[in-house]
GROMACS .gro file of N, CA and C in nm:
model
  528
    1UNK      N    1   1.106  -0.581  -1.337
    1UNK     CA    2   1.008  -0.503  -1.295
    1UNK      C    3   1.012  -0.449  -1.148
    2UNK      N    4   1.052  -0.566  -1.044
    2UNK     CA    5   1.037  -0.530  -0.906
    2UNK      C    6   1.155  -0.381  -0.903
    3UNK      N    7   1.274  -0.383  -0.948
    3UNK     CA    8   1.356  -0.287  -0.955
    3UNK      C    9   1.295  -0.133  -1.009
    4UNK      N   10   1.206  -0.142  -1.099
    4UNK     CA   11   1.145  -0.016  -1.148
    4UNK      C   12   1.042   0.034  -1.085
    5UNK      N   13   0.971  -0.044  -1.010
    5UNK     CA   14   0.891  -0.049  -0.905
    5UNK      C   15   0.939   0.035  -0.785
    6UNK      N   16   1.058  -0.024  -0.750
    6UNK     CA   17   1.136   0.047  -0.614
    6UNK      C   18   1.182   0.167  -0.672
    7UNK      N   19   1.233   0.188  -0.782
    7UNK     CA   20   1.314   0.329  -0.841
    7UNK      C   21   1.178   0.436  -0.815
    8UNK      N   22   1.062   0.381  -0.860
    8UNK     CA   23   0.939   0.490  -0.846
    8UNK      C   24   0.925   0.526  -0.733
    9UNK      N   25   0.909   0.413  -0.645
    9UNK     CA   26   0.908   0.423  -0.470
    9UNK      C   27   1.000   0.526  -0.441
   10UNK      N   28   1.111   0.499  -0.439
   10UNK     CA   29   1.229   0.565  -0.421
   10UNK      C   30   1.183   0.733  -0.451
   11UNK      N   31   1.172   0.739  -0.574
   11UNK     CA   32   1.182   0.889  -0.644
   11UNK      C   33   1.067   0.962  -0.575
   12UNK      N   34   0.955   0.886  -0.545
   12UNK     CA   35   0.804   0.962  -0.467
   12UNK      C   36   0.837   0.977  -0.315
   13UNK      N   37   0.881   0.874  -0.267
   13UNK     CA   38   0.912   0.907  -0.102
   13UNK      C   39   1.042   0.974  -0.070
   14UNK      N   40   1.136   0.949  -0.175
   14UNK     CA   41   1.264   1.042  -0.143
   14UNK      C   42   1.266   1.176  -0.119
   15UNK      N   43   1.162   1.219  -0.175
   15UNK     CA   44   1.115   1.377  -0.162
   15UNK      C   45   1.063   1.425  -0.002
   16UNK      N   46   1.017   1.327   0.029
   16UNK     CA   47   0.968   1.357   0.161
   16UNK      C   48   1.053   1.308   0.245
   17UNK      N   49   1.159   1.235   0.245
   17UNK     CA   50   1.275   1.208   0.322
   17UNK      C   51   1.354   1.301   0.346
   18UNK      N   52   1.431   1.322   0.455
   18UNK     CA   53   1.523   1.416   0.474
   18UNK      C   54   1.640   1.422   0.382
   19UNK      N   55   1.674   1.576   0.343
   19UNK     CA   56   1.775   1.566   0.271
   19UNK      C   57   1.911   1.522   0.326
   20UNK      N   58   2.020   1.489   0.219
   20UNK     CA   59   2.143   1.432   0.289
   20UNK      C   60   2.266   1.521   0.216
   21UNK      N   61   2.353   1.508   0.287
   21UNK     CA   62   2.489   1.574   0.246
   21UNK      C   63   2.581   1.476   0.196
   22UNK      N   64   2.617   1.516   0.056
   22UNK     CA   65   2.691   1.405  -0.022
   22UNK      C   66   2.800   1.362   0.028
   23UNK      N   67   2.873   1.430   0.171
   23UNK     CA   68   2.993   1.391   0.201
   23UNK      C   69   2.997   1.300   0.322
   24UNK      N   70   2.837   1.372   0.425
   24UNK     CA   71   2.835   1.276   0.510
   24UNK      C   72   2.763   1.136   0.454
   25UNK      N   73   2.706   1.127   0.373
   25UNK     CA   74   2.666   1.005   0.344
   25UNK      C   75   2.514   0.994   0.349
   26UNK      N   76   2.434   0.887   0.304
   26UNK     CA   77   2.290   0.868   0.333
   26UNK      C   78   2.252   0.738   0.332
   27UNK      N   79   2.133   0.734   0.416
   27UNK     CA   80   2.071   0.563   0.425
   27UNK      C   81   1.944   0.568   0.343
   28UNK      N   82   1.940   0.443   0.273
   28UNK     CA   83   1.833   0.439   0.205
   28UNK      C   84   1.763   0.301   0.215
   29UNK      N   85   1.666   0.299   0.300
   29UNK     CA   86   1.585   0.171   0.342
   29UNK      C   87   1.529   0.087   0.236
   30UNK      N   88   1.542  -0.072   0.257
   30UNK     CA   89   1.487  -0.170   0.168
   30UNK      C   90   1.434  -0.283   0.245
   31UNK      N   91   1.361  -0.366   0.172
   31UNK     CA   92   1.338  -0.494   0.251
   31UNK      C   93   1.354  -0.617   0.130
   32UNK      N   94   1.391  -0.723   0.161
   32UNK     CA   95   1.394  -0.816   0.096
   32UNK      C   96   1.270  -0.901   0.063
   33UNK      N   97   1.244  -0.897  -0.070
   33UNK     CA   98   1.095  -0.934  -0.109
   33UNK      C   99   1.126  -1.084  -0.180
   34UNK      N  100   1.012  -1.180  -0.216
   34UNK     CA  101   1.043  -1.295  -0.246
   34UNK      C  102   1.114  -1.298  -0.405
   35UNK      N  103   1.103  -1.202  -0.468
   35UNK     CA  104   1.193  -1.220  -0.619
   35UNK      C  105   1.316  -1.152  -0.589
   36UNK      N  106   1.325  -1.148  -0.484
   36UNK     CA  107   1.504  -1.070  -0.435
   36UNK      C  108   1.575  -1.214  -0.440
   37UNK      N  109   1.531  -1.332  -0.379
   37UNK     CA  110   1.579  -1.429  -0.338
   37UNK      C  111   1.651  -1.519  -0.456
   38UNK      N  112   1.755  -1.609  -0.420
   38UNK     CA  113   1.818  -1.700  -0.480
   38UNK      C  114   1.769  -1.837  -0.467
   39UNK      N  115   1.837  -1.953  -0.502
   39UNK     CA  116   1.762  -2.097  -0.488
   39UNK      C  117   1.790  -2.152  -0.369
   40UNK      N  118   1.883  -2.088  -0.277
   40UNK     CA  119   1.871  -2.103  -0.148
   40UNK      C  120   1.832  -2.018  -0.033
   41UNK      N  121   1.746  -1.948  -0.095
   41UNK     CA  122   1.655  -1.846  -0.029
   41UNK      C  123   1.703  -1.721   0.043
   42UNK      N  124   1.833  -1.695  -0.004
   42UNK     CA  125   1.880  -1.556   0.070
   42UNK      C  126   1.895  -1.464  -0.059
   43UNK      N  127   1.933  -1.323  -0.029
   43UNK     CA  128   1.909  -1.220  -0.112
   43UNK      C  129   2.043  -1.259  -0.230
   44UNK      N  130   2.010  -1.256  -0.354
   44UNK     CA  131   2.096  -1.299  -0.450
   44UNK      C  132   2.204  -1.196  -0.456
   45UNK      N  133   2.324  -1.232  -0.494
   45UNK     CA  134   2.416  -1.156  -0.487
   45UNK      C  135   2.401  -1.033  -0.625
   46UNK      N  136   2.361  -1.068  -0.708
   46UNK     CA  137   2.333  -0.974  -0.828
   46UNK      C  138   2.244  -0.845  -0.748
   47UNK      N  139   2.167  -0.910  -0.674
   47UNK     CA  140   2.050  -0.811  -0.626
   47UNK      C  141   2.114  -0.694  -0.560
   48UNK      N  142   2.238  -0.738  -0.472
   48UNK     CA  143   2.316  -0.646  -0.403
   48UNK      C  144   2.346  -0.527  -0.502
   49UNK      N  145   2.418  -0.545  -0.586
   49UNK     CA  146   2.475  -0.461  -0.691
   49UNK      C  147   2.339  -0.369  -0.727
   50UNK      N  148   2.216  -0.423  -0.766
   50UNK     CA  149   2.114  -0.349  -0.801
   50UNK      C  150   2.060  -0.259  -0.691
   51UNK      N  151   2.080  -0.303  -0.554
   51UNK     CA  152   2.044  -0.192  -0.458
   51UNK      C  153   2.149  -0.086  -0.445
   52UNK      N  154   2.259  -0.129  -0.440
   52UNK     CA  155   2.377  -0.005  -0.476
   52UNK      C  156   2.337   0.080  -0.560
   53UNK      N  157   2.252   0.053  -0.690
   53UNK     CA  158   2.243   0.115  -0.798
   53UNK      C  159   2.145   0.223  -0.735
   54UNK      N  160   2.057   0.149  -0.713
   54UNK     CA  161   1.904   0.245  -0.623
   54UNK      C  162   1.961   0.346  -0.535
   55UNK      N  163   2.058   0.300  -0.437
   55UNK     CA  164   2.089   0.379  -0.322
   55UNK      C  165   2.170   0.474  -0.371
   56UNK      N  166   2.242   0.472  -0.460
   56UNK     CA  167   2.343   0.586  -0.531
   56UNK      C  168   2.247   0.716  -0.605
   57UNK      N  169   2.130   0.652  -0.650
   57UNK     CA  170   2.056   0.755  -0.731
   57UNK      C  171   1.974   0.817  -0.606
   58UNK      N  172   1.937   0.750  -0.511
   58UNK     CA  173   1.849   0.815  -0.416
   58UNK      C  174   1.957   0.913  -0.346
   59UNK      N  175   2.066   0.883  -0.309
   59UNK     CA  176   2.149   0.944  -0.251
   59UNK      C  177   2.192   1.090  -0.314
   60UNK      N  178   2.234   1.063  -0.459
   60UNK     CA  179   2.235   1.187  -0.553
   60UNK      C  180   2.102   1.279  -0.546
   61UNK      N  181   1.999   1.209  -0.538
   61UNK     CA  182   1.880   1.290  -0.549
   61UNK      C  183   1.856   1.366  -0.438
   62UNK      N  184   1.863   1.325  -0.311
   62UNK     CA  185   1.839   1.366  -0.199
   62UNK      C  186   1.946   1.470  -0.135
   63UNK      N  187   2.054   1.475  -0.235
   63UNK     CA  188   2.150   1.571  -0.173
   63UNK      C  189   2.145   1.691  -0.273
   64UNK      N  190   2.054   1.687  -0.375
   64UNK     CA  191   2.016   1.799  -0.443
   64UNK      C  192   2.104   1.805  -0.562
   65UNK      N  193   2.196   1.698  -0.588
   65UNK     CA  194   2.285   1.722  -0.705
   65UNK      C  195   2.229   1.653  -0.827
   66UNK      N  196   2.126   1.554  -0.820
   66UNK     CA  197   2.111   1.475  -0.918
   66UNK      C  198   2.039   1.581  -1.053
   67UNK      N  199   1.941   1.676  -1.010
   67UNK     CA  200   1.866   1.741  -1.099
   67UNK      C  201   2.013   1.849  -1.158
   68UNK      N  202   2.112   1.884  -1.118
   68UNK     CA  203   2.221   1.945  -1.155
   68UNK      C  204   2.279   1.889  -1.247
   69UNK      N  205   2.284   1.745  -1.224
   69UNK     CA  206   2.378   1.660  -1.321
   69UNK      C  207   2.317   1.651  -1.450
   70UNK      N  208   2.157   1.588  -1.444
   70UNK     CA  209   2.090   1.575  -1.544
   70UNK      C  210   2.071   1.706  -1.637
   71UNK      N  211   2.076   1.808  -1.578
   71UNK     CA  212   2.060   1.930  -1.621
   71UNK      C  213   2.172   1.961  -1.729
   72UNK      N  214   2.284   1.906  -1.683
   72UNK     CA  215   2.427   1.945  -1.775
   72UNK      C  216   2.443   1.843  -1.852
   73UNK      N  217   2.343   1.741  -1.877
   73UNK     CA  218   2.378   1.637  -1.977
   73UNK      C  219   2.463   1.554  -1.925
   74UNK      N  220   2.497   1.526  -1.789
   74UNK     CA  221   2.594   1.418  -1.749
   74UNK      C  222   2.524   1.306  -1.691
   75UNK      N  223   2.579   1.170  -1.677
   75UNK     CA  224   2.541   1.082  -1.632
   75UNK      C  225   2.647   0.986  -1.574
   76UNK      N  226   2.615   0.898  -1.478
   76UNK     CA  227   2.718   0.851  -1.392
   76UNK      C  228   2.726   0.692  -1.454
   77UNK      N  229   2.838   0.655  -1.488
   77UNK     CA  230   2.845   0.501  -1.520
   77UNK      C  231   2.952   0.402  -1.437
   78UNK      N  232   2.918   0.306  -1.372
   78UNK     CA  233   3.013   0.221  -1.281
   78UNK      C  234   3.134   0.185  -1.404
   79UNK      N  235   3.247   0.187  -1.348
   79UNK     CA  236   3.357   0.134  -1.428
   79UNK      C  237   3.421   0.037  -1.355
   80UNK      N  238   3.395   0.007  -1.232
   80UNK     CA  239   3.450  -0.105  -1.153
   80UNK      C  240   3.384  -0.098  -1.014
   81UNK      N  241   3.368  -0.214  -0.962
   81UNK     CA  242   3.308  -0.242  -0.830
   81UNK      C  243   3.348  -0.349  -0.764
   82UNK      N  244   3.355  -0.383  -0.640
   82UNK     CA  245   3.390  -0.501  -0.559
   82UNK      C  246   3.298  -0.491  -0.446
   83UNK      N  247   3.257  -0.614  -0.406
   83UNK     CA  248   3.155  -0.628  -0.299
   83UNK      C  249   3.227  -0.739  -0.207
   84UNK      N  250   3.193  -0.734  -0.079
   84UNK     CA  251   3.251  -0.836   0.032
   84UNK      C  252   3.107  -0.858   0.107
   85UNK      N  253   3.094  -0.997   0.122
   85UNK     CA  254   2.944  -1.051   0.196
   85UNK      C  255   2.988  -1.091   0.328
   86UNK      N  256   2.934  -1.048   0.421
   86UNK     CA  257   2.949  -1.115   0.558
   86UNK      C  258   2.861  -1.196   0.606
   87UNK      N  259   2.732  -1.159   0.585
   87UNK     CA  260   2.612  -1.226   0.622
   87UNK      C  261   2.505  -1.221   0.533
   88UNK      N  262   2.407  -1.321   0.562
   88UNK     CA  263   2.277  -1.324   0.443
   88UNK      C  264   2.179  -1.235   0.469
   89UNK      N  265   2.138  -1.196   0.373
   89UNK     CA  266   1.984  -1.129   0.418
   89UNK      C  267   1.874  -1.229   0.354
   90UNK      N  268   1.769  -1.234   0.461
   90UNK     CA  269   1.686  -1.333   0.427
   90UNK      C  270   1.554  -1.253   0.382
   91UNK      N  271   1.446  -1.347   0.367
   91UNK     CA  272   1.288  -1.305   0.300
   91UNK      C  273   1.246  -1.203   0.407
   92UNK      N  274   1.215  -1.106   0.399
   92UNK     CA  275   1.142  -0.986   0.477
   92UNK      C  276   1.236  -0.895   0.554
   93UNK      N  277   1.334  -0.929   0.559
   93UNK     CA  278   1.444  -0.851   0.633
   93UNK      C  279   1.438  -0.718   0.590
   94UNK      N  280   1.414  -0.615   0.678
   94UNK     CA  281   1.443  -0.485   0.650
   94UNK      C  282   1.604  -0.474   0.671
   95UNK      N  283   1.654  -0.353   0.586
   95UNK     CA  284   1.811  -0.335   0.592
   95UNK      C  285   1.815  -0.194   0.538
   96UNK      N  286   1.926  -0.125   0.554
   96UNK     CA  287   1.962   0.008   0.466
   96UNK      C  288   2.068  -0.004   0.387
   97UNK      N  289   2.112   0.078   0.294
   97UNK     CA  290   2.237   0.058   0.244
   97UNK      C  291   2.274   0.233   0.269
   98UNK      N  292   2.413   0.223   0.338
   98UNK     CA  293   2.454   0.359   0.359
   98UNK      C  294   2.552   0.422   0.250
   99UNK      N  295   2.530   0.491   0.171
   99UNK     CA  296   2.615   0.557   0.064
   99UNK      C  297   2.711   0.686   0.109
  100UNK      N  298   2.835   0.657   0.095
  100UNK     CA  299   2.914   0.782   0.108
  100UNK      C  300   3.012   0.782   0.017
  101UNK      N  301   3.065   0.917  -0.020
  101UNK     CA  302   3.173   0.947  -0.085
  101UNK      C  303   3.310   0.868  -0.016
  102UNK      N  304   3.378   0.821  -0.097
  102UNK     CA  305   3.519   0.753  -0.047
  102UNK      C  306   3.626   0.861  -0.087
  103UNK      N  307   3.622   0.902  -0.216
  103UNK     CA  308   3.730   1.009  -0.281
  103UNK      C  309   3.721   1.020  -0.424
  104UNK      N  310   3.817   1.063  -0.469
  104UNK     CA  311   3.826   1.089  -0.631
  104UNK      C  312   3.960   1.069  -0.652
  105UNK      N  313   3.985   1.045  -0.807
  105UNK     CA  314   4.120   1.030  -0.841
  105UNK      C  315   4.095   1.124  -0.968
  106UNK      N  316   4.201   1.122  -1.072
  106UNK     CA  317   4.208   1.197  -1.171
  106UNK      C  318   4.092   1.184  -1.291
  107UNK      N  319   4.017   1.073  -1.261
  107UNK     CA  320   3.928   1.061  -1.377
  107UNK      C  321   3.776   0.968  -1.297
  108UNK      N  322   3.802   0.908  -1.184
  108UNK     CA  323   3.702   0.854  -1.119
  108UNK      C  324   3.649   0.917  -0.966
  109UNK      N  325   3.521   0.866  -0.950
  109UNK     CA  326   3.474   0.908  -0.806
  109UNK      C  327   3.464   0.765  -0.752
  110UNK      N  328   3.496   0.741  -0.623
  110UNK     CA  329   3.471   0.620  -0.559
  110UNK      C  330   3.384   0.641  -0.442
  111UNK      N  331   3.271   0.536  -0.431
  111UNK     CA  332   3.175   0.558  -0.332
  111UNK      C  333   3.161   0.427  -0.252
  112UNK      N  334   3.149   0.424  -0.114
  112UNK     CA  335   3.145   0.319  -0.038
  112UNK      C  336   2.986   0.288  -0.008
  113UNK      N  337   2.934   0.160  -0.036
  113UNK     CA  338   2.819   0.125   0.021
  113UNK      C  339   2.811   0.014   0.110
  114UNK      N  340   2.746   0.043   0.213
  114UNK     CA  341   2.742  -0.064   0.334
  114UNK      C  342   2.598  -0.112   0.362
  115UNK      N  343   2.567  -0.218   0.358
  115UNK     CA  344   2.466  -0.312   0.369
  115UNK      C  345   2.459  -0.333   0.538
  116UNK      N  346   2.326  -0.265   0.609
  116UNK     CA  347   2.326  -0.292   0.741
  116UNK      C  348   2.213  -0.328   0.779
  117UNK      N  349   2.190  -0.451   0.880
  117UNK     CA  350   2.058  -0.484   0.917
  117UNK      C  351   2.069  -0.489   1.066
  118UNK      N  352   2.001  -0.425   1.122
  118UNK     CA  353   1.979  -0.428   1.281
  118UNK      C  354   2.096  -0.378   1.335
  119UNK      N  355   2.173  -0.292   1.276
  119UNK     CA  356   2.298  -0.232   1.359
  119UNK      C  357   2.411  -0.326   1.291
  120UNK      N  358   2.414  -0.436   1.216
  120UNK     CA  359   2.517  -0.505   1.186
  120UNK      C  360   2.543  -0.476   1.033
  121UNK      N  361   2.692  -0.484   1.013
  121UNK     CA  362   2.709  -0.478   0.869
  121UNK      C  363   2.707  -0.614   0.814
  122UNK      N  364   2.638  -0.626   0.693
  122UNK     CA  365   2.629  -0.754   0.636
  122UNK      C  366   2.710  -0.763   0.476
  123UNK      N  367   2.727  -0.649   0.425
  123UNK     CA  368   2.815  -0.633   0.304
  123UNK      C  369   2.845  -0.518   0.290
  124UNK      N  370   2.972  -0.489   0.201
  124UNK     CA  371   3.020  -0.368   0.192
  124UNK      C  372   3.070  -0.369   0.047
  125UNK      N  373   3.041  -0.247  -0.022
  125UNK     CA  374   3.085  -0.252  -0.173
  125UNK      C  375   3.167  -0.130  -0.191
  126UNK      N  376   3.251  -0.124  -0.287
  126UNK     CA  377   3.318  -0.010  -0.331
  126UNK      C  378   3.280  -0.002  -0.480
  127UNK      N  379   3.237   0.136  -0.523
  127UNK     CA  380   3.222   0.138  -0.671
  127UNK      C  381   3.294   0.264  -0.706
  128UNK      N  382   3.354   0.231  -0.830
  128UNK     CA  383   3.462   0.337  -0.885
  128UNK      C  384   3.336   0.365  -1.010
  129UNK      N  385   3.329   0.495  -1.007
  129UNK     CA  386   3.226   0.546  -1.122
  129UNK      C  387   3.298   0.670  -1.214
  130UNK      N  388   3.250   0.716  -1.316
  130UNK     CA  389   3.299   0.791  -1.423
  130UNK      C  390   3.176   0.870  -1.450
  131UNK      N  391   3.157   1.017  -1.455
  131UNK     CA  392   3.038   1.083  -1.551
  131UNK      C  393   3.087   1.125  -1.668
  132UNK      N  394   2.985   1.089  -1.728
  132UNK     CA  395   2.988   1.122  -1.885
  132UNK      C  396   2.934   1.222  -1.942
  133UNK      N  397   2.945   1.262  -2.052
  133UNK     CA  398   2.835   1.388  -2.101
  133UNK      C  399   2.772   1.323  -2.229
  134UNK      N  400   2.647   1.354  -2.242
  134UNK     CA  401   2.594   1.285  -2.347
  134UNK      C  402   2.619   1.352  -2.485
  135UNK      N  403   2.669   1.461  -2.473
  135UNK     CA  404   2.743   1.512  -2.600
  135UNK      C  405   2.844   1.434  -2.648
  136UNK      N  406   2.959   1.390  -2.498
  136UNK     CA  407   3.055   1.291  -2.553
  136UNK      C  408   3.171   1.312  -2.461
  137UNK      N  409   3.248   1.249  -2.433
  137UNK     CA  410   3.359   1.236  -2.341
  137UNK      C  411   3.334   1.255  -2.196
  138UNK      N  412   3.442   1.286  -2.106
  138UNK     CA  413   3.411   1.243  -1.973
  138UNK      C  414   3.392   1.373  -1.907
  139UNK      N  415   3.335   1.374  -1.812
  139UNK     CA  416   3.323   1.519  -1.720
  139UNK      C  417   3.457   1.508  -1.641
  140UNK      N  418   3.525   1.622  -1.641
  140UNK     CA  419   3.630   1.650  -1.567
  140UNK      C  420   3.603   1.677  -1.424
  141UNK      N  421   3.721   1.631  -1.338
  141UNK     CA  422   3.699   1.657  -1.178
  141UNK      C  423   3.695   1.791  -1.138
  142UNK      N  424   3.750   1.865  -1.233
  142UNK     CA  425   3.715   1.994  -1.207
  142UNK      C  426   3.591   2.048  -1.222
  143UNK      N  427   3.503   1.997  -1.322
  143UNK     CA  428   3.368   2.028  -1.331
  143UNK      C  429   3.299   1.954  -1.229
  144UNK      N  430   3.336   1.851  -1.180
  144UNK     CA  431   3.248   1.791  -1.072
  144UNK      C  432   3.288   1.840  -0.959
  145UNK      N  433   3.401   1.890  -0.919
  145UNK     CA  434   3.406   1.949  -0.785
  145UNK      C  435   3.347   2.130  -0.803
  146UNK      N  436   3.326   2.156  -0.902
  146UNK     CA  437   3.268   2.297  -0.916
  146UNK      C  438   3.112   2.276  -0.878
  147UNK      N  439   3.050   2.159  -0.941
  147UNK     CA  440   2.919   2.114  -0.938
  147UNK      C  441   2.891   2.089  -0.766
  148UNK      N  442   2.981   2.036  -0.690
  148UNK     CA  443   2.949   1.988  -0.553
  148UNK      C  444   2.999   2.116  -0.466
  149UNK      N  445   3.039   2.222  -0.521
  149UNK     CA  446   3.091   2.336  -0.448
  149UNK      C  447   3.219   2.332  -0.389
  150UNK      N  448   3.316   2.230  -0.432
  150UNK     CA  449   3.443   2.228  -0.368
  150UNK      C  450   3.456   2.089  -0.313
  151UNK      N  451   3.570   2.017  -0.305
  151UNK     CA  452   3.598   1.900  -0.235
  151UNK      C  453   3.646   1.918  -0.093
  152UNK      N  454   3.605   1.844   0.016
  152UNK     CA  455   3.655   1.884   0.159
  152UNK      C  456   3.823   1.860   0.144
  153UNK      N  457   3.876   1.923   0.250
  153UNK     CA  458   4.013   1.932   0.272
  153UNK      C  459   4.077   1.802   0.265
  154UNK      N  460   3.984   1.723   0.370
  154UNK     CA  461   4.046   1.599   0.415
  154UNK      C  462   3.985   1.488   0.331
  155UNK      N  463   3.938   1.502   0.212
  155UNK     CA  464   3.908   1.394   0.125
  155UNK      C  465   4.006   1.360   0.045
  156UNK      N  466   4.056   1.214   0.094
  156UNK     CA  467   4.158   1.189   0.039
  156UNK      C  468   4.128   1.005   0.016
  157UNK      N  469   4.142   0.961  -0.103
  157UNK     CA  470   4.099   0.828  -0.141
  157UNK      C  471   4.225   0.744  -0.074
  158UNK      N  472   4.145   0.640   0.028
  158UNK     CA  473   4.233   0.549   0.090
  158UNK      C  474   4.330   0.479   0.005
  159UNK      N  475   4.459   0.447   0.038
  159UNK     CA  476   4.558   0.389  -0.029
  159UNK      C  477   4.497   0.258  -0.111
  160UNK      N  478   4.442   0.185  -0.002
  160UNK     CA  479   4.392   0.016  -0.067
  160UNK      C  480   4.308   0.057  -0.175
  161UNK      N  481   4.215   0.150  -0.181
  161UNK     CA  482   4.119   0.158  -0.283
  161UNK      C  483   4.185   0.230  -0.432
  162UNK      N  484   4.306   0.285  -0.402
  162UNK     CA  485   4.407   0.343  -0.527
  162UNK      C  486   4.453   0.218  -0.558
  163UNK      N  487   4.497   0.121  -0.494
  163UNK     CA  488   4.581  -0.011  -0.535
  163UNK      C  489   4.488  -0.111  -0.622
  164UNK      N  490   4.347  -0.115  -0.561
  164UNK     CA  491   4.242  -0.163  -0.600
  164UNK      C  492   4.219  -0.129  -0.740
  165UNK      N  493   4.204  -0.001  -0.778
  165UNK     CA  494   4.188   0.048  -0.883
  165UNK      C  495   4.266   0.050  -0.989
  166UNK      N  496   4.395   0.051  -0.967
  166UNK     CA  497   4.530   0.027  -1.058
  166UNK      C  498   4.522  -0.128  -1.080
  167UNK      N  499   4.484  -0.231  -0.988
  167UNK     CA  500   4.496  -0.349  -1.008
  167UNK      C  501   4.386  -0.400  -1.093
  168UNK      N  502   4.271  -0.366  -1.131
  168UNK     CA  503   4.122  -0.381  -1.224
  168UNK      C  504   4.137  -0.310  -1.337
  169UNK      N  505   4.220  -0.243  -1.365
  169UNK     CA  506   4.214  -0.138  -1.480
  169UNK      C  507   4.254  -0.225  -1.609
  170UNK      N  508   4.152  -0.215  -1.700
  170UNK     CA  509   4.163  -0.293  -1.823
  170UNK      C  510   4.278  -0.207  -1.925
  171UNK      N  511   4.368  -0.301  -1.964
  171UNK     CA  512   4.448  -0.222  -2.077
  171UNK      C  513   4.370  -0.219  -2.183
  172UNK      N  514   4.392  -0.097  -2.244
  172UNK     CA  515   4.330  -0.054  -2.406
  172UNK      C  516   4.347  -0.165  -2.498
  173UNK      N  517   4.493  -0.202  -2.498
  173UNK     CA  518   4.533  -0.300  -2.624
  173UNK      C  519   4.568  -0.417  -2.526
  174UNK      N  520   4.465  -0.502  -2.501
  174UNK     CA  521   4.534  -0.639  -2.430
  174UNK      C  522   4.580  -0.719  -2.517
  175UNK      N  523   4.700  -0.797  -2.455
  175UNK     CA  524   4.778  -0.878  -2.535
  175UNK      C  525   4.876  -0.829  -2.644
  176UNK      N  526   4.870  -0.673  -2.652
  176UNK     CA  527   4.963  -0.613  -2.754
  176UNK      C  528   5.119  -0.597  -2.661
   0.00000   0.00000   0.00000
């Protein structure tokens, strides 16, 4: 329930916050609440991924692309993700998630999400996502590029992300 309330608040207050550019990234503010904690009283690792979900939605809404995506009958799904934790977030601490586009390949979009508290990076996630069509099938990179008005010339997926994506890909017929 906590995340639905946060989603509602982001939707309501996101409209009054500044617009963001999908290429430069955006900041989404949060605070650690009691129901975000694990048994050792710091932000539970599953909640980091939930905050990533909320921050990506906020980023897409504030960039103006979310209404265009939903109008086309598209929706994003996470196909892989990795996260590295550096420091703990504790009760009542304020932090923000900085979300930015890392790059694309022939099927997926890659987003980096950095958790920052008082100027210090406490965790970083890389998310591989694909856009699907409610009518069936995947959205092509050509369709996505058209939606965002073209990709920047300097947009190139880092080599380590390509290697990571290749290493976590699941075979269609495992064991065959």
